[in-house]
GROMACS .gro file of C-alpha atoms in nm:
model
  359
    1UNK     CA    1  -3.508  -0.024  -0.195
    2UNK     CA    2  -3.155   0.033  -0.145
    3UNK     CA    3  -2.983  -0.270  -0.032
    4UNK     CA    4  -2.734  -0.310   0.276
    5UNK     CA    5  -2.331  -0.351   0.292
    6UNK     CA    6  -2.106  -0.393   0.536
    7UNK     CA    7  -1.698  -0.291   0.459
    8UNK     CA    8  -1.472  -0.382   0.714
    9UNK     CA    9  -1.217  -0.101   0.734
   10UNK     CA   10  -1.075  -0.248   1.067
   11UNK     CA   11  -0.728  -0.164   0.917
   12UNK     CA   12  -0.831   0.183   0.992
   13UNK     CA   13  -0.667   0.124   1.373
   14UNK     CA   14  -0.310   0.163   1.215
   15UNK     CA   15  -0.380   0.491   1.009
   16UNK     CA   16  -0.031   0.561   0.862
   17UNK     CA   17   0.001   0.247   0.685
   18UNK     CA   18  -0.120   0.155   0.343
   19UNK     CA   19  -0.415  -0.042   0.379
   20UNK     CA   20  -0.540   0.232   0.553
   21UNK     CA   21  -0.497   0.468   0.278
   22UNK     CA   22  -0.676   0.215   0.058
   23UNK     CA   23  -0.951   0.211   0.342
   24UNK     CA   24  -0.965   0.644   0.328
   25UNK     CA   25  -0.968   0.610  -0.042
   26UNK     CA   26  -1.302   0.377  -0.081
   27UNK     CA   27  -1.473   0.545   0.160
   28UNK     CA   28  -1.419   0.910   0.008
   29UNK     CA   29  -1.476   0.786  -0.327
   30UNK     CA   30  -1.831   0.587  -0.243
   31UNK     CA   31  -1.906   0.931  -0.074
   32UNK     CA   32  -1.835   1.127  -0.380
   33UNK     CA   33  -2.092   0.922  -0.665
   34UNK     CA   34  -2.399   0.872  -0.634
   35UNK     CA   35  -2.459   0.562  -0.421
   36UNK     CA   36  -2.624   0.264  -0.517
   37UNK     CA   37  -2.673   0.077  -0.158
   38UNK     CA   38  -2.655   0.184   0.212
   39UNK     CA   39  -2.278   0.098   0.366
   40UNK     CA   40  -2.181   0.065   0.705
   41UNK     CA   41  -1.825   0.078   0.785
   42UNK     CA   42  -1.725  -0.110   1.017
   43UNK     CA   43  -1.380   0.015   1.204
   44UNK     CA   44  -1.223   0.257   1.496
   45UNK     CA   45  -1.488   0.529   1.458
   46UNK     CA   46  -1.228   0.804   1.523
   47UNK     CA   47  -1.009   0.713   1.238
   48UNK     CA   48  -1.286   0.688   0.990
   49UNK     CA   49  -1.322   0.975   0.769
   50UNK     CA   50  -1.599   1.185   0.837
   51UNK     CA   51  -1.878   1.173   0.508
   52UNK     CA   52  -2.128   1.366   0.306
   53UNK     CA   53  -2.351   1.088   0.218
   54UNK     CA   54  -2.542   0.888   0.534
   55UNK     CA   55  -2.284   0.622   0.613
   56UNK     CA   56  -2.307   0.417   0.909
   57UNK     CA   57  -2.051   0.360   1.154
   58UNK     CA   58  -2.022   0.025   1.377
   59UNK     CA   59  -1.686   0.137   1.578
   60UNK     CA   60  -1.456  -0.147   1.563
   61UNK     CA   61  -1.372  -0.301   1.938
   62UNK     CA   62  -1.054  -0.591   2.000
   63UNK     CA   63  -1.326  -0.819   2.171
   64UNK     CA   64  -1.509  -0.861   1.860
   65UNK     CA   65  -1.272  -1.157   1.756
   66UNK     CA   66  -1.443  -1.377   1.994
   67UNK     CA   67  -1.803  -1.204   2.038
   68UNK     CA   68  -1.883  -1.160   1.672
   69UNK     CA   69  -2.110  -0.852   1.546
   70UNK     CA   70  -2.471  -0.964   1.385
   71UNK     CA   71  -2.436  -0.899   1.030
   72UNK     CA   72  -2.805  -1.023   0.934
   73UNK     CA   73  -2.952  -0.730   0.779
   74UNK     CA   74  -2.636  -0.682   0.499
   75UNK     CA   75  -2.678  -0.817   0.163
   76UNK     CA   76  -2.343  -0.814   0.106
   77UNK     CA   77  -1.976  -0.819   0.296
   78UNK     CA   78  -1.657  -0.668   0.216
   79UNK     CA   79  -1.360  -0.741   0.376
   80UNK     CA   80  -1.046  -0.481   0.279
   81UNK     CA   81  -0.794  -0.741   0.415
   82UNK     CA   82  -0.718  -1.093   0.350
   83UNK     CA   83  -0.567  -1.147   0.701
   84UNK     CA   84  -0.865  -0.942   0.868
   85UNK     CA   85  -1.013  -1.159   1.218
   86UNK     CA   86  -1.379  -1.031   1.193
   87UNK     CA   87  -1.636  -1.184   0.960
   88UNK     CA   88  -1.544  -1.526   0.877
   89UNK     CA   89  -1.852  -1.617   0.842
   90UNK     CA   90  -2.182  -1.550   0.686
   91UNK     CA   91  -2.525  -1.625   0.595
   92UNK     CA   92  -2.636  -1.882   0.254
   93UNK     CA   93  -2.772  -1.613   0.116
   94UNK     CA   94  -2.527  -1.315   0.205
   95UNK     CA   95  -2.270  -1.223  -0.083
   96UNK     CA   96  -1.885  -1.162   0.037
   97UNK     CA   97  -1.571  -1.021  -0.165
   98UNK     CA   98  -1.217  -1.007  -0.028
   99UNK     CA   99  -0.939  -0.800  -0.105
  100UNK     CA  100  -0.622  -1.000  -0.130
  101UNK     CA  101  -0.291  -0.763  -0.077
  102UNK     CA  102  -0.062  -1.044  -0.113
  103UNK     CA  103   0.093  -1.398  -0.041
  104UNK     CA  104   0.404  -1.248   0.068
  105UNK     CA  105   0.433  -1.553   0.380
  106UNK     CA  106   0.455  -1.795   0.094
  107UNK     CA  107   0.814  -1.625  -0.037
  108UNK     CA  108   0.971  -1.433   0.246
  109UNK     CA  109   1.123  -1.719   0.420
  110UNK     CA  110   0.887  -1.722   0.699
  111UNK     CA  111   0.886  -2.026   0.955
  112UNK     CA  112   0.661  -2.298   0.855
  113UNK     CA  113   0.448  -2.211   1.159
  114UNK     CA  114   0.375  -1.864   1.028
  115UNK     CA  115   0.286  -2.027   0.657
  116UNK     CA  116   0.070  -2.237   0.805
  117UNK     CA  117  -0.129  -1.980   1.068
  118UNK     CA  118  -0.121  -1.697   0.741
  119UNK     CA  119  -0.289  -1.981   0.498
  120UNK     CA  120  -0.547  -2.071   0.814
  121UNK     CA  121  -0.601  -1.751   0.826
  122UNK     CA  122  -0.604  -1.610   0.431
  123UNK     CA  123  -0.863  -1.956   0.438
  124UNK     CA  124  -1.098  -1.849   0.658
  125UNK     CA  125  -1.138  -1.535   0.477
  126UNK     CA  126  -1.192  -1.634   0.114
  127UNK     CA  127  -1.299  -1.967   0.181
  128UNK     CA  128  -1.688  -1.828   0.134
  129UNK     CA  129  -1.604  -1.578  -0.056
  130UNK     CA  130  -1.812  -1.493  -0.404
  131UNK     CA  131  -1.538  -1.271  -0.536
  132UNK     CA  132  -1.171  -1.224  -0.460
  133UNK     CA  133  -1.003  -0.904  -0.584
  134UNK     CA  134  -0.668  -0.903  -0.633
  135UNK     CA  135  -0.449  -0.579  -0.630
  136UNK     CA  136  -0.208  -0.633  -0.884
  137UNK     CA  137  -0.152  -0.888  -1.226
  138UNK     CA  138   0.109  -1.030  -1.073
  139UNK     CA  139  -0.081  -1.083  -0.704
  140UNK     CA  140  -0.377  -1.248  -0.926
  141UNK     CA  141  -0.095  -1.479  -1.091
  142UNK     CA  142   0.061  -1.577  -0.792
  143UNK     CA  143  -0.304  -1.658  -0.648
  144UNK     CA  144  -0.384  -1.896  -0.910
  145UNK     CA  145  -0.063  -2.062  -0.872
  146UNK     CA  146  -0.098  -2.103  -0.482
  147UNK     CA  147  -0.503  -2.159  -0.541
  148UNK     CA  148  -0.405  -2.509  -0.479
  149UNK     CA  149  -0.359  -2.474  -0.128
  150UNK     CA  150  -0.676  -2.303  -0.044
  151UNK     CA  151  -1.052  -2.444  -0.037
  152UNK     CA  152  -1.292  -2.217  -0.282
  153UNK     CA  153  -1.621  -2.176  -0.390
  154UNK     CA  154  -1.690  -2.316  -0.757
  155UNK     CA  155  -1.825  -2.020  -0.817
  156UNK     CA  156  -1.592  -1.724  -0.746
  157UNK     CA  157  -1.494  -1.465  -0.925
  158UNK     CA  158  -1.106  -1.367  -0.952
  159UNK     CA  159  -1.045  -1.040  -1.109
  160UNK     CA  160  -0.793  -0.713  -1.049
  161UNK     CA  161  -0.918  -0.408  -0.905
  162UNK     CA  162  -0.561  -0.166  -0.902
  163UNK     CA  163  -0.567   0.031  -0.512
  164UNK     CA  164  -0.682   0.385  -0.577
  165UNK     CA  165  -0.548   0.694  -0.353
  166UNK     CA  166  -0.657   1.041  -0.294
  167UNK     CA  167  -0.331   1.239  -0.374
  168UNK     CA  168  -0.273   1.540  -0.252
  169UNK     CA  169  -0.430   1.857  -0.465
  170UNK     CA  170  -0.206   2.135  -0.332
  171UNK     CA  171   0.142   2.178  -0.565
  172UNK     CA  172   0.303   2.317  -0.259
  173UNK     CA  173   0.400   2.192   0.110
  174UNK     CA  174   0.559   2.367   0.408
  175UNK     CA  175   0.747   2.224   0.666
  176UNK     CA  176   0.808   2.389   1.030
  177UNK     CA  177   1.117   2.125   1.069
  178UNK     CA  178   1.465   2.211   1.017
  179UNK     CA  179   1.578   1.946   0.856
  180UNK     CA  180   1.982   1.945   0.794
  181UNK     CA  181   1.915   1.751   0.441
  182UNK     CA  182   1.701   1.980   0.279
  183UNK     CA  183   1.895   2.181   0.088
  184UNK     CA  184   2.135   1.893  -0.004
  185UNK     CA  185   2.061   1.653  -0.313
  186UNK     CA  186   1.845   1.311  -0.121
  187UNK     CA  187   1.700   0.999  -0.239
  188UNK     CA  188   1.371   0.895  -0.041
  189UNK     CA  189   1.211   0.568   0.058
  190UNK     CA  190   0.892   0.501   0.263
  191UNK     CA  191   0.812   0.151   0.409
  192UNK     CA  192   0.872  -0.016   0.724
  193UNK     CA  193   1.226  -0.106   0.812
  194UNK     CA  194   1.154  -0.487   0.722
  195UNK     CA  195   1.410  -0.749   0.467
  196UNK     CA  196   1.158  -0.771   0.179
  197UNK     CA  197   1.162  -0.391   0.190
  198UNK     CA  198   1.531  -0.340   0.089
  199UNK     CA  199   1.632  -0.076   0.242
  200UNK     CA  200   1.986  -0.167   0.275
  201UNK     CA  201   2.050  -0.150  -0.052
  202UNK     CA  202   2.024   0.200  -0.107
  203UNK     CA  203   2.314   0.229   0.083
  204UNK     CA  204   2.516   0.150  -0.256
  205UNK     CA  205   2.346   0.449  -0.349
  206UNK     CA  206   2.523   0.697  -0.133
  207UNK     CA  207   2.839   0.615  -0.048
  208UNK     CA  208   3.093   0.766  -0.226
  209UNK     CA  209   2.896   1.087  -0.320
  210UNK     CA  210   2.676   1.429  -0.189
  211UNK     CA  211   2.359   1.210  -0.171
  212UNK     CA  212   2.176   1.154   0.163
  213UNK     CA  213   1.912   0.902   0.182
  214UNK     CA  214   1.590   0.967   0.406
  215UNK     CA  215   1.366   0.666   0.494
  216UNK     CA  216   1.010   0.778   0.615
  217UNK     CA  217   0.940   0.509   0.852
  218UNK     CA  218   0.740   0.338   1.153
  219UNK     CA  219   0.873   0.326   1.503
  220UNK     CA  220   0.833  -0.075   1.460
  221UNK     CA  221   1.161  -0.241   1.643
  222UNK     CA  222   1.326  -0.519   1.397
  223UNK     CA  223   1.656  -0.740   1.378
  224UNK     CA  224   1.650  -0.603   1.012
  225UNK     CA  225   1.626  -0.252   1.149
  226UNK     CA  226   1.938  -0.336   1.435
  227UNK     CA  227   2.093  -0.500   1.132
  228UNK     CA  228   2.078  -0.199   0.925
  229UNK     CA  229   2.192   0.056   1.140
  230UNK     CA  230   2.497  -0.119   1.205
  231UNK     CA  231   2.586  -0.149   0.840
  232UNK     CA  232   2.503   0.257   0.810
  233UNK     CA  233   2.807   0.278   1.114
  234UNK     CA  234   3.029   0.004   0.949
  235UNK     CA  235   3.005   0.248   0.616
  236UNK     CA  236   3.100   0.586   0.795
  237UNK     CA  237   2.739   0.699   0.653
  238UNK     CA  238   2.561   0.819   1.016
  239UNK     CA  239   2.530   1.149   0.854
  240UNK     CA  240   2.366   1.080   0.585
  241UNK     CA  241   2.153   0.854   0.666
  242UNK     CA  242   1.817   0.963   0.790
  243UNK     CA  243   1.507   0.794   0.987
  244UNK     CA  244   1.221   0.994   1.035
  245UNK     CA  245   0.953   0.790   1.213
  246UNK     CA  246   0.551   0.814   1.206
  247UNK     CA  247   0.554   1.113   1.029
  248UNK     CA  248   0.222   1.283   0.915
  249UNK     CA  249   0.094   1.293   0.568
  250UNK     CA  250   0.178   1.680   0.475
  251UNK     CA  251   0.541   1.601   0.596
  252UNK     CA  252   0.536   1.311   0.395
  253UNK     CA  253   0.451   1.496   0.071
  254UNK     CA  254   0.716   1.789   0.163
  255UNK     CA  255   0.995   1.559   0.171
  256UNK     CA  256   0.840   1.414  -0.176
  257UNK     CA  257   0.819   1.756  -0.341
  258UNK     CA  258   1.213   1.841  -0.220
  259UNK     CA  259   1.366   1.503  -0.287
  260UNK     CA  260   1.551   1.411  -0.594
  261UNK     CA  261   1.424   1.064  -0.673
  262UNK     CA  262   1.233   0.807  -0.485
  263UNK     CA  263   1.343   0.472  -0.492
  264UNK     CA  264   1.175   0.187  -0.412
  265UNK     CA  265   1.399  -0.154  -0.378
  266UNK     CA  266   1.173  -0.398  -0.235
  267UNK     CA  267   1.184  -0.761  -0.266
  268UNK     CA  268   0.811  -0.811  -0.259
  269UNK     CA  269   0.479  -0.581  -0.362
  270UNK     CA  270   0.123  -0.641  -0.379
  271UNK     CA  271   0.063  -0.283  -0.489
  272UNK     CA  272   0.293   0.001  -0.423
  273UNK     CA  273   0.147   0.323  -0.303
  274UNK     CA  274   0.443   0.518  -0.221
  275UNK     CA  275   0.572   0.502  -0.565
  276UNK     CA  276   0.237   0.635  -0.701
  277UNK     CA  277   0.272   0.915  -0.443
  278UNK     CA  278   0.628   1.031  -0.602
  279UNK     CA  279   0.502   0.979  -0.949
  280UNK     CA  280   0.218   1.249  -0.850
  281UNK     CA  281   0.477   1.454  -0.768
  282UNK     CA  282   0.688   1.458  -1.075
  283UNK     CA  283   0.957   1.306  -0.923
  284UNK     CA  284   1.164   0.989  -1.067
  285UNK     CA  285   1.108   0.664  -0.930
  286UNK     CA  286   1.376   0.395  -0.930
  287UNK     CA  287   1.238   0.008  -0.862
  288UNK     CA  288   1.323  -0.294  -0.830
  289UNK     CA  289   1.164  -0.514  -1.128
  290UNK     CA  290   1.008  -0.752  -0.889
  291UNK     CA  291   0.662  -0.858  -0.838
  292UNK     CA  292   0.408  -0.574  -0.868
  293UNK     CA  293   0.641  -0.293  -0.955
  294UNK     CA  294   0.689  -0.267  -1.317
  295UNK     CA  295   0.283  -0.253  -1.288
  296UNK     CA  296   0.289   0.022  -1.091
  297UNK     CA  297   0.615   0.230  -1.283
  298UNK     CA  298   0.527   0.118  -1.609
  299UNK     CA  299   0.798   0.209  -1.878
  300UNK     CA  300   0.836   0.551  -1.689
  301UNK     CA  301   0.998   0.416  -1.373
  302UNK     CA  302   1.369   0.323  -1.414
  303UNK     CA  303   1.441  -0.043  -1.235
  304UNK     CA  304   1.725  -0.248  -1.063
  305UNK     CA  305   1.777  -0.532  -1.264
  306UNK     CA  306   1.990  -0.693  -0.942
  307UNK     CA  307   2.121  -0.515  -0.659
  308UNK     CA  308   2.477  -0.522  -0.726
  309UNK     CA  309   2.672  -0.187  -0.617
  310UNK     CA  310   2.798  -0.115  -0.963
  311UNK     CA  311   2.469  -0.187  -1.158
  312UNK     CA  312   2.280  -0.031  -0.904
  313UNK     CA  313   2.472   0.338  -0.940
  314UNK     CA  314   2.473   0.294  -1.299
  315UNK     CA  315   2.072   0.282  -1.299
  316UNK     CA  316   2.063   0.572  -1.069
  317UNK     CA  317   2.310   0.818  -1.326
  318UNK     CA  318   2.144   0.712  -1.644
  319UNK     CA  319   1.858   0.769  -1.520
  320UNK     CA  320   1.891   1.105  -1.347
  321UNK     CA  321   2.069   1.227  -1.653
  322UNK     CA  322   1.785   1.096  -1.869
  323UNK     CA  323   1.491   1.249  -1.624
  324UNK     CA  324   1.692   1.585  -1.604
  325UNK     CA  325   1.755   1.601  -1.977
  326UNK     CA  326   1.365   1.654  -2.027
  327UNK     CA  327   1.232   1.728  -1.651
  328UNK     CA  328   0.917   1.897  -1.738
  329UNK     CA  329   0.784   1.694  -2.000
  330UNK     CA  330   0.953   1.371  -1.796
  331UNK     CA  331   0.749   1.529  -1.506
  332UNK     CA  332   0.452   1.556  -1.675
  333UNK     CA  333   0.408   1.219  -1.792
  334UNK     CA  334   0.475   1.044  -1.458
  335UNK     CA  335   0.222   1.290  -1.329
  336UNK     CA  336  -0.009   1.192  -1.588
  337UNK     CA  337   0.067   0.792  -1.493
  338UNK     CA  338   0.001   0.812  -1.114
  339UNK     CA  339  -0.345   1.020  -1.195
  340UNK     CA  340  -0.445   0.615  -1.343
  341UNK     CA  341  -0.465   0.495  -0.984
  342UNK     CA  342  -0.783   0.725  -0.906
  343UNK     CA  343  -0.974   0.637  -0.571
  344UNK     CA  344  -1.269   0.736  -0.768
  345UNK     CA  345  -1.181   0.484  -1.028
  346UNK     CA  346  -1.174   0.209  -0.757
  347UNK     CA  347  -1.507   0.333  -0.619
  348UNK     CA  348  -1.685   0.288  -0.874
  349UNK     CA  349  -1.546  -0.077  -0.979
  350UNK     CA  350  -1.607  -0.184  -0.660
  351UNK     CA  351  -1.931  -0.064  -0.675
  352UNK     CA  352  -2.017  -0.258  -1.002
  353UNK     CA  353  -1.891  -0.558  -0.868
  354UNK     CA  354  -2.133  -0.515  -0.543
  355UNK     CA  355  -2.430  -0.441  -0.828
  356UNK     CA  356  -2.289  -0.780  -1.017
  357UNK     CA  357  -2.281  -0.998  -0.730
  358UNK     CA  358  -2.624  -0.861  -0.561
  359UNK     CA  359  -2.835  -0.867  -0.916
   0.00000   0.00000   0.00000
């Protein structure tokens, strides 16, 4: 007899951002094998992805914080976020694996207030937890330097399961917009308009030459946004700088086809997903060679070694000249690279580690 798990895909509520795409991604590729056990997903049943296979749905509601759901008749639970409000806890002989993104509140010079609430939090998650999977090497690393501050079970497993995506299949997108950049050389960047994203620093990129710079972007309100939007008017660059908010997934992967590079300067990763997305399109990917990233790029990607106007345009030319010199093999390969983080891959280690845990 088949037994029962729950996955907690609350995340689902804020579809555009990348823990939802992680969410989309498990869920299509349990749907696609052959299933082993009978999962309920537990989330906001209208931004759950409709399946083949006979998945339940327990449609996620805000009150649930306080007035927990019974989760007696699941053998195992797994919760997608290490932050996530919902099942805390669980029964002696219930099995439980958490996904940990990162411990960004540990470097990005939050308050001491927010540490504390995040670790609380992060605590009460993996506290009872029989296996904690880790995104990235260096999120696993950073864990088990930090696993000092947190209470564990003797027991539990650590490991690395890489975030696997459904990219697009089509080689072609259209876009109804008229977009004044489009037929002008651009560099893009997706991420919320936050410090440890970076933006600001791919200002260096484009002053002084025919490059715009697009940022594909949330309608979230920030001092970092206010900050830099003033430093795009202090440069004279209002016309070449572009924000295009909440935009939809085929939009997203026009302005990826029609760029010229994506870059990606951000101070701290767990994972990376938009880089992935550009890699599946060919397109060269400049990061910075913090955290997760070289991971993610590999010896394909080229990186910022500091963020320095000088060094950073120097990357940028020697690497455009190097991508262009060879653009279809070049292509190819990064093509090739972002194919590694499969969604069908990270189905089925997930499920072995649900058959581990539960044999």
């Amino acid at each position: 007899m088949k037994k029962n798990i729950l996955i907690d895909v609350e995340r689902l509520k804020y579809p555009r951002s990348g823990i939802a795409n992680v969410c989309v991604s498990l869920i299509r590729g349990l749907d696609e094998k052959l299933c082993h056990f009978n999962y309920t997903l537990y989330g906001p049943e209208k931004n759950i992805p409709a399946t083949q296979s006979d998945f339940k749905v327990i449609n996620w509601k805000f009150w649930q914080k306080k007035i927990k759901i019974n989760t007696s008749s699941f053998s195992l639970i797994h919760v997608t976020h290490q932050l996530s409000d919902y099942f805390h806890s669980k029964k002696t002989d219930q099995k439980k694996v958490v996904i940990l993104h990162d411990l960004n509140f540990l470097h990005d010079n939050s308050s001491a207030k927010k540490i504390e609430k995040s670790k609380k939090l992060v605590q009460k998650n993996i506290g009872n937890a029989d296996s904690i999977v880790c995104i990235s090497e260096f999120v696993k690393n950073d864990f088990l330097k930090n696993k000092h501050l947190f209470a564990l079970k003797n027991d539990v497993k650590i490991e690395v399961i890489y975030n696997g995506l459904v990219l697009p299949e089509n080689e072609k997108f259209s876009s109804e917009r008229k977009y004044d950049f489009i037929n002008r050389k651009f560099i893009l960047n997706i991420g919320v308009l936050f410090p440890k994203k970076n933006q600001e620093a791919l200002l260096n990129l484009i002053a002084e030459n025919e490059r715009d710079l697009v940022l594909i972007t949330s309608s979230t309100k920030s001092e970092y946004k206010e900050r830099f939007l003033e430093k795009v008017k202090n440069l004279g660059l209002e016309k070449k700088v572009h924000i295009l908010e909440n935009v939809e997934n085929n939009e997203k992967y026009f302005l990826l086809q029609q760029c010229e590079s994506y870059c990606h300067p951000s101070l701290a990763e767990g994972f990376g997903i938009p880089p992935v997305e550009a890699m599946h399109f060919g397109k060269p990917v400049f990061l910075s060679n913090l955290t997760s990233l070289p991971e993610i790029g590999g010896d394909l990607a080229f990186y910022f070694k500091d963020f320095s106007p000088e060094l950073m345009k120097k990357t940028y030319e020697e690497g455009i000249e190097k991508f262009n010199a060879n653009k279809d093999e070049y292509s190819a390969k990064l093509k090739d690279r972002a194919s590694k983080f499969s969604y069908k891959s990270m189905a089925e280690s997930y499920e072995r580690l649900y058959q581990d845990l539960l044999d």
